[in-house]
Coordinates of C-alpha atoms in Angstrom, one line a residue:
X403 CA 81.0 115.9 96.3
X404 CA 81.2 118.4 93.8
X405 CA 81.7 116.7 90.0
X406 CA 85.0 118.4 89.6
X407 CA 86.0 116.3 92.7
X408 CA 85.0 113.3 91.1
X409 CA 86.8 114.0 87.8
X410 CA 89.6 114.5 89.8
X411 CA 89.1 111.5 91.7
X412 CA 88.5 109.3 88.6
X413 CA 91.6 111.0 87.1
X414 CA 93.5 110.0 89.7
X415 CA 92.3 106.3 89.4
X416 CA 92.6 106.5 85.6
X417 CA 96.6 107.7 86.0
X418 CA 96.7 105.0 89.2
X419 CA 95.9 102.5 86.2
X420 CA 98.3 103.5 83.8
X421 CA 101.1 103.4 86.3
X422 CA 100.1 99.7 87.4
X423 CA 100.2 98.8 83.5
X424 CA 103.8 100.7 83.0
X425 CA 104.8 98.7 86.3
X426 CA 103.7 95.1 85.8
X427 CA 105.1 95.1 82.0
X428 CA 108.7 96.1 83.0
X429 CA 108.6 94.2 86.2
X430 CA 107.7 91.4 84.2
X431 CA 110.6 92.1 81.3
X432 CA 113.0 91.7 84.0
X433 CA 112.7 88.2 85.6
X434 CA 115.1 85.6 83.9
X435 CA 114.0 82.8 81.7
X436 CA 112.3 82.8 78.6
X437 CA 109.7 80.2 78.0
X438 CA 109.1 80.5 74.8
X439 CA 112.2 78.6 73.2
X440 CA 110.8 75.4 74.3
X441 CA 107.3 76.3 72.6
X442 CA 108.9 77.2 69.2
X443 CA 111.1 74.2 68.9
X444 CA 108.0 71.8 69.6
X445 CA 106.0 74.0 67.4
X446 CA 108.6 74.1 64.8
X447 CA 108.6 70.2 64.1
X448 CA 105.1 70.0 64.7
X449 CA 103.8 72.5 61.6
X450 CA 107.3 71.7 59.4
X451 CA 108.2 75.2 59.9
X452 CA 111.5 76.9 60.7
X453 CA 112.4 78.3 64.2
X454 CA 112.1 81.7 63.1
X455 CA 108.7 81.2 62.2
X456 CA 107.4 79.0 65.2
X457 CA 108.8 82.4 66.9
X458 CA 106.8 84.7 65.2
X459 CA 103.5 82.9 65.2
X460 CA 104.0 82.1 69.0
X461 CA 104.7 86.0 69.5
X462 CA 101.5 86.9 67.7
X463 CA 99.7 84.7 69.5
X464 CA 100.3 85.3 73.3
X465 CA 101.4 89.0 72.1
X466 CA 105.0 88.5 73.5
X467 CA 108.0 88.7 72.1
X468 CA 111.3 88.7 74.6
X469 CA 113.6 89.1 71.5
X470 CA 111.7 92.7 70.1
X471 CA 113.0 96.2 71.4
X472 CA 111.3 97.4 74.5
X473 CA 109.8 99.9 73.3
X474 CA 108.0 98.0 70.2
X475 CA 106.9 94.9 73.4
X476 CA 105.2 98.2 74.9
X477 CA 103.3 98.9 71.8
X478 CA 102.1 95.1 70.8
X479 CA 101.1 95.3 74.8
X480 CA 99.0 98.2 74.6
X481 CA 97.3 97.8 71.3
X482 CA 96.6 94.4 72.8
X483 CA 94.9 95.4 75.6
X484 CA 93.1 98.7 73.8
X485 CA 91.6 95.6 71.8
X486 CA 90.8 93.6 75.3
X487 CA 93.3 90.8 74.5
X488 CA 95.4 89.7 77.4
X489 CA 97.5 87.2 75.1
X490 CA 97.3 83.2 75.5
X491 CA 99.2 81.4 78.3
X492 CA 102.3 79.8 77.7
X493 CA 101.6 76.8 79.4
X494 CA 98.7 75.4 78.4
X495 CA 99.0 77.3 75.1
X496 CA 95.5 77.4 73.4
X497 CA 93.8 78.7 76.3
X498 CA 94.1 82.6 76.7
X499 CA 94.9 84.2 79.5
X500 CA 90.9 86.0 79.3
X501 CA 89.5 82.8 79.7
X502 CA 91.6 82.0 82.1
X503 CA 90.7 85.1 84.5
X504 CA 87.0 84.5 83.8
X505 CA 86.7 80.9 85.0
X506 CA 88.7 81.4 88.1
X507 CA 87.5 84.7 89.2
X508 CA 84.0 83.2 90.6
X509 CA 85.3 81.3 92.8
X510 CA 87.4 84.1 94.4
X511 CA 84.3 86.5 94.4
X512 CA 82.2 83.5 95.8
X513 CA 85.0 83.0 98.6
X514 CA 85.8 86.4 99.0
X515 CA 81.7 87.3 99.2
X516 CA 80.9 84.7 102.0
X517 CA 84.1 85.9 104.1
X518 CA 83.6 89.5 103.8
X519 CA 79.6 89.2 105.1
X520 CA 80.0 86.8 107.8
X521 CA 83.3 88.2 109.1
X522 CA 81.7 92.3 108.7
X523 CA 78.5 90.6 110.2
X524 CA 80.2 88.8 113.5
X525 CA 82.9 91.8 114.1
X526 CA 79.8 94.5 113.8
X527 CA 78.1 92.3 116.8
X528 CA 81.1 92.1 118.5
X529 CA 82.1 95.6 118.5
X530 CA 78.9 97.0 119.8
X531 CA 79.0 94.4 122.4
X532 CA 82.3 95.5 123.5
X533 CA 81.3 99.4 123.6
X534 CA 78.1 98.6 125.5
X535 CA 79.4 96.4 128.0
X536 CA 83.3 98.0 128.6
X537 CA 84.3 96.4 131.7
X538 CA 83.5 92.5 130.7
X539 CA 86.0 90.2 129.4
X540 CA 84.8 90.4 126.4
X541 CA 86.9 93.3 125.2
X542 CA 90.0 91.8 126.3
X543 CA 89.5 88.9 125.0
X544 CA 88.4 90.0 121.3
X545 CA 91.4 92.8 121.7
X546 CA 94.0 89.8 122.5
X547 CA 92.0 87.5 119.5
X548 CA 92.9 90.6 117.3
X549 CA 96.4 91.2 118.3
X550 CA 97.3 87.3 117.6
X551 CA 95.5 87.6 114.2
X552 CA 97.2 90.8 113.2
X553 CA 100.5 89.7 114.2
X554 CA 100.6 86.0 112.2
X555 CA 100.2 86.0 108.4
X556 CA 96.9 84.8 107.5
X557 CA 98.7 82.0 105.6
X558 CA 99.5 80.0 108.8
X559 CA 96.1 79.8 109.8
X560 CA 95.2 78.2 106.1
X561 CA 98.7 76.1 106.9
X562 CA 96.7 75.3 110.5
X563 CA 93.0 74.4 109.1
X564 CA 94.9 72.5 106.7
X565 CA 96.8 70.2 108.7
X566 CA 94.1 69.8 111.7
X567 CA 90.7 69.8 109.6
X568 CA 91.5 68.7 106.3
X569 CA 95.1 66.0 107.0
X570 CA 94.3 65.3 111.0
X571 CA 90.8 65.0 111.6
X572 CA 89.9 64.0 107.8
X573 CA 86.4 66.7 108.1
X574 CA 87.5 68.6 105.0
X575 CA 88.8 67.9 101.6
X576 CA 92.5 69.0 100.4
X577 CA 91.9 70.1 97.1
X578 CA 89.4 71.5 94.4
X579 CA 86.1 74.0 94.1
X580 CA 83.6 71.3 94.1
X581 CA 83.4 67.0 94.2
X582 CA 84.4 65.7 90.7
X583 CA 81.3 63.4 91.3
X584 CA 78.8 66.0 91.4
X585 CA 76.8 67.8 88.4
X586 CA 77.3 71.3 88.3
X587 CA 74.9 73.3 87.9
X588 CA 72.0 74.8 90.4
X589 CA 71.3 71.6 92.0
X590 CA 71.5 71.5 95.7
X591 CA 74.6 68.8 95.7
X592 CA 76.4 71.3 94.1
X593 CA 75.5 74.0 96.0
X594 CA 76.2 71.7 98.7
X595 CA 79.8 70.3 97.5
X596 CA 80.8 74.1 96.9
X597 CA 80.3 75.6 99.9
X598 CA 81.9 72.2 101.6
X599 CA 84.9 72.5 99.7
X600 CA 84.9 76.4 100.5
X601 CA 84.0 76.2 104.0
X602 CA 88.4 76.2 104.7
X603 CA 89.5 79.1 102.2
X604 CA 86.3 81.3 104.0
X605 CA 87.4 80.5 107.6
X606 CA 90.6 81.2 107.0
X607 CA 89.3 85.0 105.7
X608 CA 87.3 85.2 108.7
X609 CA 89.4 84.4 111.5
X610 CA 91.6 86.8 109.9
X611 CA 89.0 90.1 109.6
X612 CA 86.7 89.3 112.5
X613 CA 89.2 91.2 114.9
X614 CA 89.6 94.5 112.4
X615 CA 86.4 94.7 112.0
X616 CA 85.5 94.5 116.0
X617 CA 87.3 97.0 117.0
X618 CA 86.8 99.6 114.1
X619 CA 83.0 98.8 115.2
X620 CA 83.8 99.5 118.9
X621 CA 85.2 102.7 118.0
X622 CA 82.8 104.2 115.8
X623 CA 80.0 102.8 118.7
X624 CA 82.2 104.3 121.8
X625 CA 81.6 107.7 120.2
X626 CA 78.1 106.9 119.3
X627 CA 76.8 106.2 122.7
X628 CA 78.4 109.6 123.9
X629 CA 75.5 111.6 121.6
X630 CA 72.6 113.4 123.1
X631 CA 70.3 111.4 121.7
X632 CA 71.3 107.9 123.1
X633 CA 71.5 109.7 126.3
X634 CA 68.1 110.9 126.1
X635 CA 66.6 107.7 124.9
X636 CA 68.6 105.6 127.7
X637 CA 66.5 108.5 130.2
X638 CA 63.3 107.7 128.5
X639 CA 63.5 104.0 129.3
X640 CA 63.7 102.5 125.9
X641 CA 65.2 99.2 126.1
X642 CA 68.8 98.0 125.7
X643 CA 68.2 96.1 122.6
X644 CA 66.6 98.8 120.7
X645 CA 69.2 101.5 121.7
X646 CA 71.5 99.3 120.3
X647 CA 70.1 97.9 117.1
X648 CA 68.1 101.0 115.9
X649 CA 70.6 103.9 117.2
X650 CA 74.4 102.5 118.4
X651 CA 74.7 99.9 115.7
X652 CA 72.8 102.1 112.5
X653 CA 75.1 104.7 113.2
X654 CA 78.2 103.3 113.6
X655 CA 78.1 101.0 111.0
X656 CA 77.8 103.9 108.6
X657 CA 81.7 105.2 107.9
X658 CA 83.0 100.9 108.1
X659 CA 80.2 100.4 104.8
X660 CA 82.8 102.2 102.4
X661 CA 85.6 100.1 104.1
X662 CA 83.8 96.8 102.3
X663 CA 84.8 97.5 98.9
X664 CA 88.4 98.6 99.8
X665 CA 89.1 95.0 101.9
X666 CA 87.2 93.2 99.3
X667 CA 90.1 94.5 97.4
X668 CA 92.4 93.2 99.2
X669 CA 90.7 89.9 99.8
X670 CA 90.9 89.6 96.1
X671 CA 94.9 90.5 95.8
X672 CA 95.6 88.7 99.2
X673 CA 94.1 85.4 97.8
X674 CA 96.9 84.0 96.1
X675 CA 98.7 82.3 99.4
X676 CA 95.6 81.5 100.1
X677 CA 94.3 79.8 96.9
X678 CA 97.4 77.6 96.7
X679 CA 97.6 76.0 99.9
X680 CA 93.8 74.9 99.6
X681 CA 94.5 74.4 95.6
X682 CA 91.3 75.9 95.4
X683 CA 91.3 77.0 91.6
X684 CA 90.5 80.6 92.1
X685 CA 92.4 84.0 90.6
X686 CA 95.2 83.5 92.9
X687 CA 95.4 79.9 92.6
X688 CA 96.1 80.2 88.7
X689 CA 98.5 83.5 89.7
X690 CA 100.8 80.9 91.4
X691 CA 100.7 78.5 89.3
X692 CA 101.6 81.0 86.5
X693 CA 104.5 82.4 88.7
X694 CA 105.7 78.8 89.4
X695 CA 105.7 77.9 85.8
X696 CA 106.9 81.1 84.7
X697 CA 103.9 81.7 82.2
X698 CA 104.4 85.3 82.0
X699 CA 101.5 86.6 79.7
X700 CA 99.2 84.9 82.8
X701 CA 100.8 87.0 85.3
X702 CA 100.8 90.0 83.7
X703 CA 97.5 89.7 82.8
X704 CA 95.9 88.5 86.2
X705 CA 98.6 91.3 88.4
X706 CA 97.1 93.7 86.1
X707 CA 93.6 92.4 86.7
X708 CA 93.6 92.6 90.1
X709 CA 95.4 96.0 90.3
X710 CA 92.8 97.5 88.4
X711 CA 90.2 95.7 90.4
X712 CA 91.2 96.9 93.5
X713 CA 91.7 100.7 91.8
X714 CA 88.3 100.7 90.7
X715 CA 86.8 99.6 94.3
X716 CA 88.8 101.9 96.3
X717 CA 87.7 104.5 93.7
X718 CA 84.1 103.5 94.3
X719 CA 84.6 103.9 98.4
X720 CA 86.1 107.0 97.8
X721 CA 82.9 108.0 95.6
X722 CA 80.5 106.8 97.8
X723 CA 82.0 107.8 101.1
X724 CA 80.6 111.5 101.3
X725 CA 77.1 110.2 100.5
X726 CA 76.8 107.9 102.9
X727 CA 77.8 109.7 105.9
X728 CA 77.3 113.6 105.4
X729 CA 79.4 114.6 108.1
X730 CA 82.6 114.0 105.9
X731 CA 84.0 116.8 104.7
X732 CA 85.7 115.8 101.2
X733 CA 88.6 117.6 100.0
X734 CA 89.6 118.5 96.0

């Protein structure tokens, strides 16, 4: 990739951004409601100031103000966030909408990590399996697995694991990241407690992937095992297991590697269905809870996190996608 291809390409993302920040601040201006009336009443008679000035206080603070002119809302937004200021959440007031992103966002990496390895992992082995061995019921059956999981939103399954692991069988807690009773900190009872109280959210991503990333795998091995050179080492004698791990599985592997950072992505932007029906406190667990509330500055400010998140990752596949498998041709 020439570097006038990826100036272009980073231009692209840059103007990608700029739309997603033009988008979520008008989409935003037009949902009713307006929740900061409440707020400047209670902060009017707390401080012993007028309305007018609880208003303007309030507005400088979360760097909102519904009552302004569109156009002068556009500028407070951008000069805030040229300064890195997202503004401070209406509902809980003192805590800004930064911090708020940076203490949830962990735990949707950690989740979103786990999920991504074992379920790129398992549908790798799968998918070889099923191009090595086409006529056992393996392929079906993965192929039917994939078609049920494609078909039903991955939100049923968390409805599912919920109600059978968690309220039927009593194996796995309802709620939280970790057990209240347990110091955090790198101590293996909470290392323990987290990935207990993380093992539903990750299944759910798994069951979910496994399938997509089996047959994408079977695929890419199919027209693998057709080269010359898996035909010549099948004539030499070398065994079954080395074929597959050294040649099949090294090269067919190789395009699905950039297809990590775009579905981490969309784990990320896909977590907020997720998030709330295991009230695990994650980025899209405080995204509903902000669209529930109507806290608008913590909307706008986590939407436009994650769309620039998964920008800059499918930016990054796109960058890396010619160096890791030569054969692509890439196009200005």
């Amino acid at each position: 990739m020439t570097p006038v291809i990826v100036l272009k390409r980073i231009g692209m993302a840059f103007v990608t951004v700029c739309l997603a920040t033009v988008m979520t601040f008008v989409l935003l201006r037009l949902t009713p409601g307006n929740a900061i009336d409440a707020w400047a009443r209670d902060y009017a008679t707390q401080f012993g100031i007028t309305l007018e000035e609880a208003y303007r206080r309030i507005a400088a603070m979360i760097n909102y103000n519904p009552n302004e002119p569109l156009h002068e809302q556009f500028v407070r937004y951008i000069s805030g966030l040229l300064q890195g200021n997202l503004g401070v959440s209406m509902v809980y007031q003192q805590i800004t909408v930064n911090s708020i992103i940076a203490n949830a966002m962990p735990w949707t990496i950690f989740v979103a990590t786990i999920s991504l390895f074992i379920s790129f992992v398992i549908g790798m082995l799968l998918g070889v399996r099923m191009a090595w061995k086409r006529n056992s019921i393996l392929e079906p059956s993965v192929s039917l697995f994939t078609v049920i999981t494609s078909a039903i939103p991955d939100f049923i399954f968390a409805i599912l694991l919920l109600v059978v692991f968690a309220y039927g069988l009593n194996w796995f807690p309802v709620n939280g990241a970790y057990d209240p009773f347990v110091t955090p900190g790198f101590n293996l009872d909470f290392i323990v407690s987290v990935l207990y109280y993380a093992a539903m959210p990750i299944l759910t991503f798994v069951i979910t992937n496994i399938g997509g990333w089996a047959l994408m795998m079977k695929g890419n091995a199919v027209s693998v095992l057709g080269e010359d050179y898996i035909i010549a080492a099948k004539a030499r004698g070398i065994s079954e297991s080395v074929i597959m791990n050294r040649y099949v599985m090294k090269n067919a592997m190789l395009p699905m590697i950039t297809m990590l950072a775009i579905t981490f992505g969309s784990m990320l932007g896909g977590a907020t269905l997720i998030e709330n029906i295991f009230q695990y406190p994650g980025i899209g667990y405080f995204l509903g809870e902000a669209t529930r509330t109507r806290d608008y500055t913590v909307m706008q400010g986590i939407m436009l996190f994650l769309s620039v998140t998964m920008i800059v990752a499918n930016l990054i596949a796109d960058l890396v996608y010619s160096k890791l498998d030569p054969r692509i041709k890439v196009e200005g």
